[in-house]
Amino acid sequence: MNTALKSYNPIIKPDILAALQREGVILRQKGRAFWASCPLHSEKTPSFKVDPERQTFYCFGCRRHGDVIAFVMERHGLTFREALTYLGIENSRIDYVQVRKNKERRALIGSFRAWEKERRDELATLLRACRQVIASRKPPLSETELEALALLQGEIDYLEYLYDILCNRDDRDKYELFKEELGYGE
Ligand SMILES: [Zn+2]
């Protein structure tokens, strides 16, 4: 399960300063930051600030902000995907799919953990209720009652089997059960 989180593969972006220079933005360094007249709105005094460490920009005039991808999206009216292509980010399609898959996996892990706890509590409650029914039936019992109790005992055995998986087995077994009960594919 944890390998799904570890395999997260961030997009490798081009340097924001180099990209801005290619766009014709004239940057002046002040301390650790760079400043320019904002290329996204019309202005005379520079209020467009670039943080080279974080690889982000922020405009105090128009409040537009973000990373290099957000910048070209704003500047050229591109979609996220178009911006990746524009910036020549390699395997942009694969990376984009990967980002979505990672998001889905994280969501899946979240629902797995929630299900694990809920199902365990639910099974404990069910088992308690079933055992109380068995304990409350005292002989003499009719044939119908005996049959019903035998069925109930069968149900208890099955619930105990599930409960044991959720209490004592490892994540792999629990996850198999999760997929089976909730109908998730691989
Ligand atoms: Zn601006």
PDB file of C-alpha atoms and ligand atoms in Angstrom:
ATOM      1  CA  MET A   1       0.000   0.000   0.000  1.00  0.00           C
ATOM      2  CA  ASN A   2       2.735   2.470   0.932  1.00  0.00           C
ATOM      3  CA  THR A   3       4.566   2.027  -2.358  1.00  0.00           C
ATOM      4  CA  ALA A   4       1.635   3.799  -4.014  1.00  0.00           C
ATOM      5  CA  LEU A   5       2.526   6.931  -2.067  1.00  0.00           C
ATOM      6  CA  LYS A   6       6.261   6.579  -2.618  1.00  0.00           C
ATOM      7  CA  SER A   7       5.904   6.303  -6.374  1.00  0.00           C
ATOM      8  CA  TYR A   8       4.623   9.909  -6.578  1.00  0.00           C
ATOM      9  CA  ASN A   9       6.417  11.435  -9.494  1.00  0.00           C
ATOM     10  CA  PRO A  10       6.467  15.242  -9.591  1.00  0.00           C
ATOM     11  CA  ILE A  11       6.714  17.151 -12.835  1.00  0.00           C
ATOM     12  CA  ILE A  12      10.183  18.519 -13.512  1.00  0.00           C
ATOM     13  CA  LYS A  13       9.653  22.156 -14.425  1.00  0.00           C
ATOM     14  CA  PRO A  14      12.039  24.471 -16.241  1.00  0.00           C
ATOM     15  CA  ASP A  15      13.658  27.213 -14.164  1.00  0.00           C
ATOM     16  CA  ILE A  16      11.215  30.095 -13.707  1.00  0.00           C
ATOM     17  CA  LEU A  17      13.863  32.824 -14.170  1.00  0.00           C
ATOM     18  CA  ALA A  18      15.078  31.354 -17.462  1.00  0.00           C
ATOM     19  CA  ALA A  19      11.493  30.880 -18.648  1.00  0.00           C
ATOM     20  CA  LEU A  20      10.577  34.500 -17.789  1.00  0.00           C
ATOM     21  CA  GLN A  21      13.651  35.795 -19.601  1.00  0.00           C
ATOM     22  CA  ARG A  22      12.671  33.822 -22.671  1.00  0.00           C
ATOM     23  CA  GLU A  23       9.300  35.559 -22.445  1.00  0.00           C
ATOM     24  CA  GLY A  24      11.089  38.902 -22.601  1.00  0.00           C
ATOM     25  CA  VAL A  25      10.531  39.789 -18.963  1.00  0.00           C
ATOM     26  CA  ILE A  26      13.322  42.035 -17.662  1.00  0.00           C
ATOM     27  CA  LEU A  27      14.182  40.987 -14.134  1.00  0.00           C
ATOM     28  CA  ARG A  28      16.161  42.940 -11.561  1.00  0.00           C
ATOM     29  CA  GLN A  29      17.569  41.310  -8.468  1.00  0.00           C
ATOM     30  CA  LYS A  30      16.874  42.807  -5.035  1.00  0.00           C
ATOM     31  CA  GLY A  31      18.182  40.626  -2.247  1.00  0.00           C
ATOM     32  CA  ARG A  32      17.106  37.044  -2.875  1.00  0.00           C
ATOM     33  CA  ALA A  33      14.131  37.999  -5.019  1.00  0.00           C
ATOM     34  CA  PHE A  34      13.794  39.283  -8.578  1.00  0.00           C
ATOM     35  CA  TRP A  35      11.420  42.049  -9.633  1.00  0.00           C
ATOM     36  CA  ALA A  36       9.901  43.088 -12.930  1.00  0.00           C
ATOM     37  CA  SER A  37       7.124  45.192 -14.387  1.00  0.00           C
ATOM     38  CA  CYS A  38       4.262  42.735 -14.461  1.00  0.00           C
ATOM     39  CA  PRO A  39       3.902  41.071 -17.860  1.00  0.00           C
ATOM     40  CA  LEU A  40       0.336  40.058 -16.938  1.00  0.00           C
ATOM     41  CA  HIS A  41      -1.071  43.537 -16.389  1.00  0.00           C
ATOM     42  CA  SER A  42      -0.125  47.045 -17.431  1.00  0.00           C
ATOM     43  CA  GLU A  43       1.959  48.995 -14.925  1.00  0.00           C
ATOM     44  CA  LYS A  44       4.821  51.471 -14.570  1.00  0.00           C
ATOM     45  CA  THR A  45       6.394  50.474 -11.243  1.00  0.00           C
ATOM     46  CA  PRO A  46       7.562  46.864 -10.870  1.00  0.00           C
ATOM     47  CA  SER A  47       5.307  44.865  -8.578  1.00  0.00           C
ATOM     48  CA  PHE A  48       5.944  41.434 -10.076  1.00  0.00           C
ATOM     49  CA  LYS A  49       8.104  39.479  -7.653  1.00  0.00           C
ATOM     50  CA  VAL A  50       9.867  36.193  -8.406  1.00  0.00           C
ATOM     51  CA  ASP A  51      11.185  33.875  -5.720  1.00  0.00           C
ATOM     52  CA  PRO A  52      13.888  31.729  -7.364  1.00  0.00           C
ATOM     53  CA  GLU A  53      14.107  29.353  -4.391  1.00  0.00           C
ATOM     54  CA  ARG A  54      10.425  28.501  -4.389  1.00  0.00           C
ATOM     55  CA  GLN A  55      10.232  28.898  -8.166  1.00  0.00           C
ATOM     56  CA  THR A  56       7.126  31.038  -7.846  1.00  0.00           C
ATOM     57  CA  PHE A  57       5.925  34.509  -8.801  1.00  0.00           C
ATOM     58  CA  TYR A  58       3.547  36.936  -7.152  1.00  0.00           C
ATOM     59  CA  CYS A  59       2.228  40.231  -8.507  1.00  0.00           C
ATOM     60  CA  PHE A  60       1.293  42.826  -5.898  1.00  0.00           C
ATOM     61  CA  GLY A  61      -0.651  44.697  -8.553  1.00  0.00           C
ATOM     62  CA  CYS A  62      -2.905  42.088 -10.145  1.00  0.00           C
ATOM     63  CA  ARG A  63      -2.453  39.411  -7.444  1.00  0.00           C
ATOM     64  CA  ARG A  64      -1.716  36.748 -10.033  1.00  0.00           C
ATOM     65  CA  HIS A  65       0.664  34.155  -8.669  1.00  0.00           C
ATOM     66  CA  GLY A  66       1.936  30.620  -9.046  1.00  0.00           C
ATOM     67  CA  ASP A  67       4.702  28.603 -10.641  1.00  0.00           C
ATOM     68  CA  VAL A  68       6.145  28.651 -14.144  1.00  0.00           C
ATOM     69  CA  ILE A  69       3.238  26.589 -15.473  1.00  0.00           C
ATOM     70  CA  ALA A  70       0.685  28.999 -14.003  1.00  0.00           C
ATOM     71  CA  PHE A  71       2.629  31.862 -15.564  1.00  0.00           C
ATOM     72  CA  VAL A  72       2.492  30.596 -19.149  1.00  0.00           C
ATOM     73  CA  MET A  73      -1.147  29.579 -18.662  1.00  0.00           C
ATOM     74  CA  GLU A  74      -1.936  33.203 -17.692  1.00  0.00           C
ATOM     75  CA  ARG A  75       0.321  34.805 -20.255  1.00  0.00           C
ATOM     76  CA  HIS A  76      -0.822  32.797 -23.253  1.00  0.00           C
ATOM     77  CA  GLY A  77      -4.264  31.656 -22.166  1.00  0.00           C
ATOM     78  CA  LEU A  78      -3.263  27.990 -22.155  1.00  0.00           C
ATOM     79  CA  THR A  79      -4.722  24.974 -20.403  1.00  0.00           C
ATOM     80  CA  PHE A  80      -2.506  23.094 -17.955  1.00  0.00           C
ATOM     81  CA  ARG A  81      -1.693  20.481 -20.557  1.00  0.00           C
ATOM     82  CA  GLU A  82      -0.984  23.041 -23.245  1.00  0.00           C
ATOM     83  CA  ALA A  83       1.316  24.850 -20.844  1.00  0.00           C
ATOM     84  CA  LEU A  84       3.312  21.648 -20.279  1.00  0.00           C
ATOM     85  CA  THR A  85       3.753  21.245 -24.020  1.00  0.00           C
ATOM     86  CA  TYR A  86       4.604  24.941 -24.412  1.00  0.00           C
ATOM     87  CA  LEU A  87       7.327  24.629 -21.766  1.00  0.00           C
ATOM     88  CA  GLY A  88       8.656  21.463 -23.389  1.00  0.00           C
ATOM     89  CA  ILE A  89       8.126  19.425 -20.249  1.00  0.00           C
ATOM     90  CA  GLU A  90       8.972  15.890 -21.273  1.00  0.00           C
ATOM     91  CA  ASN A  91       6.433  13.099 -21.115  1.00  0.00           C
ATOM     92  CA  SER A  92       3.906  15.699 -20.111  1.00  0.00           C
ATOM     93  CA  ARG A  93       1.062  13.382 -20.969  1.00  0.00           C
ATOM     94  CA  ILE A  94       2.422  10.512 -18.894  1.00  0.00           C
ATOM     95  CA  ASP A  95       3.221  12.819 -15.987  1.00  0.00           C
ATOM     96  CA  TYR A  96      -0.239  14.267 -16.100  1.00  0.00           C
ATOM     97  CA  VAL A  97      -1.801  10.809 -16.017  1.00  0.00           C
ATOM     98  CA  GLN A  98       0.590   9.855 -13.220  1.00  0.00           C
ATOM     99  CA  VAL A  99      -0.470  12.840 -11.122  1.00  0.00           C
ATOM    100  CA  ARG A 100      -4.118  11.873 -11.526  1.00  0.00           C
ATOM    101  CA  LYS A 101      -3.392   8.221 -10.699  1.00  0.00           C
ATOM    102  CA  ASN A 102      -1.480   9.191  -7.569  1.00  0.00           C
ATOM    103  CA  LYS A 103      -4.381  11.340  -6.483  1.00  0.00           C
ATOM    104  CA  GLU A 104      -6.780   8.441  -7.022  1.00  0.00           C
ATOM    105  CA  ARG A 105      -4.494   6.058  -5.120  1.00  0.00           C
ATOM    106  CA  ARG A 106      -4.319   8.381  -2.150  1.00  0.00           C
ATOM    107  CA  ALA A 107      -8.104   8.635  -2.147  1.00  0.00           C
ATOM    108  CA  LEU A 108      -8.335   4.833  -2.355  1.00  0.00           C
ATOM    109  CA  ILE A 109      -5.967   4.374   0.592  1.00  0.00           C
ATOM    110  CA  GLY A 110      -8.081   6.849   2.548  1.00  0.00           C
ATOM    111  CA  SER A 111     -11.282   4.920   1.882  1.00  0.00           C
ATOM    112  CA  PHE A 112      -9.527   1.619   2.642  1.00  0.00           C
ATOM    113  CA  ARG A 113      -8.483   2.847   6.096  1.00  0.00           C
ATOM    114  CA  ALA A 114     -11.945   4.240   6.818  1.00  0.00           C
ATOM    115  CA  TRP A 115     -13.575   0.983   5.675  1.00  0.00           C
ATOM    116  CA  GLU A 116     -11.152  -1.120   7.779  1.00  0.00           C
ATOM    117  CA  LYS A 117     -12.164   0.612  11.004  1.00  0.00           C
ATOM    118  CA  GLU A 118     -15.895   0.810  10.226  1.00  0.00           C
ATOM    119  CA  ARG A 119     -16.118  -2.805   9.078  1.00  0.00           C
ATOM    120  CA  ARG A 120     -14.267  -4.085  12.149  1.00  0.00           C
ATOM    121  CA  ASP A 121     -16.600  -2.206  14.510  1.00  0.00           C
ATOM    122  CA  GLU A 122     -19.622  -3.338  12.519  1.00  0.00           C
ATOM    123  CA  LEU A 123     -18.522  -7.000  12.607  1.00  0.00           C
ATOM    124  CA  ALA A 124     -17.894  -6.822  16.363  1.00  0.00           C
ATOM    125  CA  THR A 125     -21.419  -5.481  16.899  1.00  0.00           C
ATOM    126  CA  LEU A 126     -22.963  -8.109  14.623  1.00  0.00           C
ATOM    127  CA  LEU A 127     -21.071 -10.937  16.309  1.00  0.00           C
ATOM    128  CA  ARG A 128     -22.156  -9.763  19.745  1.00  0.00           C
ATOM    129  CA  ALA A 129     -25.793  -9.612  18.639  1.00  0.00           C
ATOM    130  CA  CYS A 130     -25.692 -13.074  17.006  1.00  0.00           C
ATOM    131  CA  ARG A 131     -24.043 -14.682  20.042  1.00  0.00           C
ATOM    132  CA  GLN A 132     -26.674 -13.142  22.305  1.00  0.00           C
ATOM    133  CA  VAL A 133     -29.407 -14.729  20.193  1.00  0.00           C
ATOM    134  CA  ILE A 134     -27.723 -18.162  20.449  1.00  0.00           C
ATOM    135  CA  ALA A 135     -27.236 -17.782  24.209  1.00  0.00           C
ATOM    136  CA  SER A 136     -30.848 -16.716  24.792  1.00  0.00           C
ATOM    137  CA  ARG A 137     -32.378 -19.822  23.165  1.00  0.00           C
ATOM    138  CA  LYS A 138     -32.840 -22.532  25.784  1.00  0.00           C
ATOM    139  CA  PRO A 139     -34.089 -26.039  25.103  1.00  0.00           C
ATOM    140  CA  PRO A 140     -36.477 -27.585  24.412  1.00  0.00           C
ATOM    141  CA  LEU A 141     -36.303 -26.197  20.873  1.00  0.00           C
ATOM    142  CA  SER A 142     -38.473 -27.005  17.920  1.00  0.00           C
ATOM    143  CA  GLU A 143     -36.961 -28.338  14.717  1.00  0.00           C
ATOM    144  CA  THR A 144     -37.500 -24.965  12.997  1.00  0.00           C
ATOM    145  CA  GLU A 145     -35.739 -23.160  15.845  1.00  0.00           C
ATOM    146  CA  LEU A 146     -32.814 -25.621  15.681  1.00  0.00           C
ATOM    147  CA  GLU A 147     -32.497 -25.060  11.950  1.00  0.00           C
ATOM    148  CA  ALA A 148     -32.546 -21.305  12.433  1.00  0.00           C
ATOM    149  CA  LEU A 149     -29.869 -21.559  15.107  1.00  0.00           C
ATOM    150  CA  ALA A 150     -27.697 -23.765  12.883  1.00  0.00           C
ATOM    151  CA  LEU A 151     -27.975 -21.145  10.128  1.00  0.00           C
ATOM    152  CA  LEU A 152     -27.128 -18.438  12.596  1.00  0.00           C
ATOM    153  CA  GLN A 153     -24.100 -20.412  13.820  1.00  0.00           C
ATOM    154  CA  GLY A 154     -22.948 -20.675  10.199  1.00  0.00           C
ATOM    155  CA  GLU A 155     -23.309 -16.913   9.893  1.00  0.00           C
ATOM    156  CA  ILE A 156     -21.297 -16.432  13.089  1.00  0.00           C
ATOM    157  CA  ASP A 157     -18.484 -18.637  11.744  1.00  0.00           C
ATOM    158  CA  TYR A 158     -18.349 -16.535   8.595  1.00  0.00           C
ATOM    159  CA  LEU A 159     -18.395 -13.232  10.523  1.00  0.00           C
ATOM    160  CA  GLU A 160     -15.613 -14.543  12.780  1.00  0.00           C
ATOM    161  CA  TYR A 161     -13.565 -15.411   9.727  1.00  0.00           C
ATOM    162  CA  LEU A 162     -13.944 -11.826   8.400  1.00  0.00           C
ATOM    163  CA  TYR A 163     -13.333 -10.338  11.824  1.00  0.00           C
ATOM    164  CA  ASP A 164     -10.131 -12.330  12.182  1.00  0.00           C
ATOM    165  CA  ILE A 165      -8.845 -10.912   8.868  1.00  0.00           C
ATOM    166  CA  LEU A 166      -9.523  -7.369  10.038  1.00  0.00           C
ATOM    167  CA  CYS A 167      -7.954  -7.887  13.462  1.00  0.00           C
ATOM    168  CA  ASN A 168      -5.027 -10.228  12.863  1.00  0.00           C
ATOM    169  CA  ARG A 169      -3.958 -10.311   9.216  1.00  0.00           C
ATOM    170  CA  ASP A 170      -1.690  -7.923   7.354  1.00  0.00           C
ATOM    171  CA  ASP A 171      -2.761  -5.091   5.037  1.00  0.00           C
ATOM    172  CA  ARG A 172      -2.524  -7.266   1.949  1.00  0.00           C
ATOM    173  CA  ASP A 173      -5.232  -9.660   3.170  1.00  0.00           C
ATOM    174  CA  LYS A 174      -7.357  -6.797   4.459  1.00  0.00           C
ATOM    175  CA  TYR A 175      -7.062  -5.020   1.130  1.00  0.00           C
ATOM    176  CA  GLU A 176      -8.165  -8.164  -0.741  1.00  0.00           C
ATOM    177  CA  LEU A 177     -11.273  -8.283   1.424  1.00  0.00           C
ATOM    178  CA  PHE A 178     -11.848  -4.562   0.921  1.00  0.00           C
ATOM    179  CA  LYS A 179     -11.756  -4.984  -2.877  1.00  0.00           C
ATOM    180  CA  GLU A 180     -14.042  -7.994  -2.691  1.00  0.00           C
ATOM    181  CA  GLU A 181     -16.625  -6.300  -0.474  1.00  0.00           C
ATOM    182  CA  LEU A 182     -16.597  -2.952  -2.222  1.00  0.00           C
ATOM    183  CA  GLY A 183     -16.088  -4.257  -5.735  1.00  0.00           C
ATOM    184  CA  TYR A 184     -12.830  -2.451  -6.551  1.00  0.00           C
ATOM    185  CA  GLY A 185     -10.712  -3.756  -9.404  1.00  0.00           C
ATOM    186  CA  GLU A 186      -6.927  -3.988  -9.407  1.00  0.00           C
TER     187      GLU A 186
HETATM  188 ZN    ZN B   1       0.348  41.894 -12.343  1.00  0.00          ZN
END
